[in-house]
Short mmCIF file of C-alpha atoms in Angstrom, two decimals:
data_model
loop_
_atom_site.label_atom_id
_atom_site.label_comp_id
_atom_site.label_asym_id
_atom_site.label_seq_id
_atom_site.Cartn_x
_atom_site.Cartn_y
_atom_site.Cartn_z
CA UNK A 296 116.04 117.06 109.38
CA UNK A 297 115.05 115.88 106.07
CA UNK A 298 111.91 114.23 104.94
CA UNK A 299 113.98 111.08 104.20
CA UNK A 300 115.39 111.09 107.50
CA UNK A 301 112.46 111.61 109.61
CA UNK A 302 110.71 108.81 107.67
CA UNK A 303 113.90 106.19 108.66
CA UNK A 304 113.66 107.28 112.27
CA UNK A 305 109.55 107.11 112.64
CA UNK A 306 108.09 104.78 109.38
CA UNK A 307 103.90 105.56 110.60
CA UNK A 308 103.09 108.35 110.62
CA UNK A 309 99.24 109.49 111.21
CA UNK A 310 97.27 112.45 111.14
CA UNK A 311 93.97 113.34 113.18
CA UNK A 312 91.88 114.83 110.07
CA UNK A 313 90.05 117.46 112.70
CA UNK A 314 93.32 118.97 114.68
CA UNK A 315 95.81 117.80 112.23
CA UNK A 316 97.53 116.69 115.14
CA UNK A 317 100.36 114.26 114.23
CA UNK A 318 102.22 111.14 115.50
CA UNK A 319 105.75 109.42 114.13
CA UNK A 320 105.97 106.09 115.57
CA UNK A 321 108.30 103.28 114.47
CA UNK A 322 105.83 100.73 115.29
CA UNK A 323 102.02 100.98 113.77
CA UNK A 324 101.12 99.83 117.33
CA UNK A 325 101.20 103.50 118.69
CA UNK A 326 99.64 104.91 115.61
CA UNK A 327 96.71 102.24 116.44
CA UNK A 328 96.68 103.75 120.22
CA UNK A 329 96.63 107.66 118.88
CA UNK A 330 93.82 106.55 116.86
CA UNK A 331 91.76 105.13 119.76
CA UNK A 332 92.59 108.02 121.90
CA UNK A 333 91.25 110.30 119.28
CA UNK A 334 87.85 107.87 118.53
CA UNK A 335 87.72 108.17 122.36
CA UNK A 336 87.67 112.28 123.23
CA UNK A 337 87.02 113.80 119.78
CA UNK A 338 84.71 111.03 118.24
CA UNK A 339 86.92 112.09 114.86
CA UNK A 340 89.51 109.60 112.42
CA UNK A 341 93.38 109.86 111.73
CA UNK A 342 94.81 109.22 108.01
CA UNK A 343 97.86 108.18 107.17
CA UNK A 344 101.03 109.92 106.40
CA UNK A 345 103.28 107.34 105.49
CA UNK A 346 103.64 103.86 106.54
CA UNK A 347 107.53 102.75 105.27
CA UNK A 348 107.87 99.29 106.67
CA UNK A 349 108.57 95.92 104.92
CA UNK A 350 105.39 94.36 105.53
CA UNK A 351 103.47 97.18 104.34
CA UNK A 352 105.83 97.29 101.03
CA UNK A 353 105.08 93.59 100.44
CA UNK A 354 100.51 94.14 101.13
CA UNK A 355 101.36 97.21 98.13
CA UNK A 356 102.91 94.51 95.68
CA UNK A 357 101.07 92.04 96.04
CA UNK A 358 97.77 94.43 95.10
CA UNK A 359 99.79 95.00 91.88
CA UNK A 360 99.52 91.48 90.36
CA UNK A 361 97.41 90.55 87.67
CA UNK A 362 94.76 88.43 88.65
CA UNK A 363 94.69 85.06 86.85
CA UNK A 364 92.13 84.28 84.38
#
């Protein structure tokens, strides 16, 4: 399976920083539960992978605008 491929079937994808264990998720939902899990047993933190979802493209634009003057 390509990258591109495993990123249309599971868009989150999250990392524990400690175990590198991972998660693929299609909804950020579980990524939010594998963090808690993790917070809960290993007192350690997850970063993300990739998050490919609409709403996500759309926070990433909208950083990109000039601010007025």
């Amino acid at each position: 399976m390509t990258r591109q491929s495993q990123r249309a079937d599971a868009p989150f994808v999250a990392q524990c920083v400690r175990t590198d264990a991972r998660v693929a998720t299609t909804t950020a939902n579980e990524v939010v539960n594998f963090y808690r899990r993790r917070q809960q047993l290993m007192d350690t933190d997850i970063e993300w992978v990739t998050a490919e979802h609409r709403a996500v493209s759309q926070a990433h634009l909208g950083r990109r605008r000039p601010r007025p003057p």
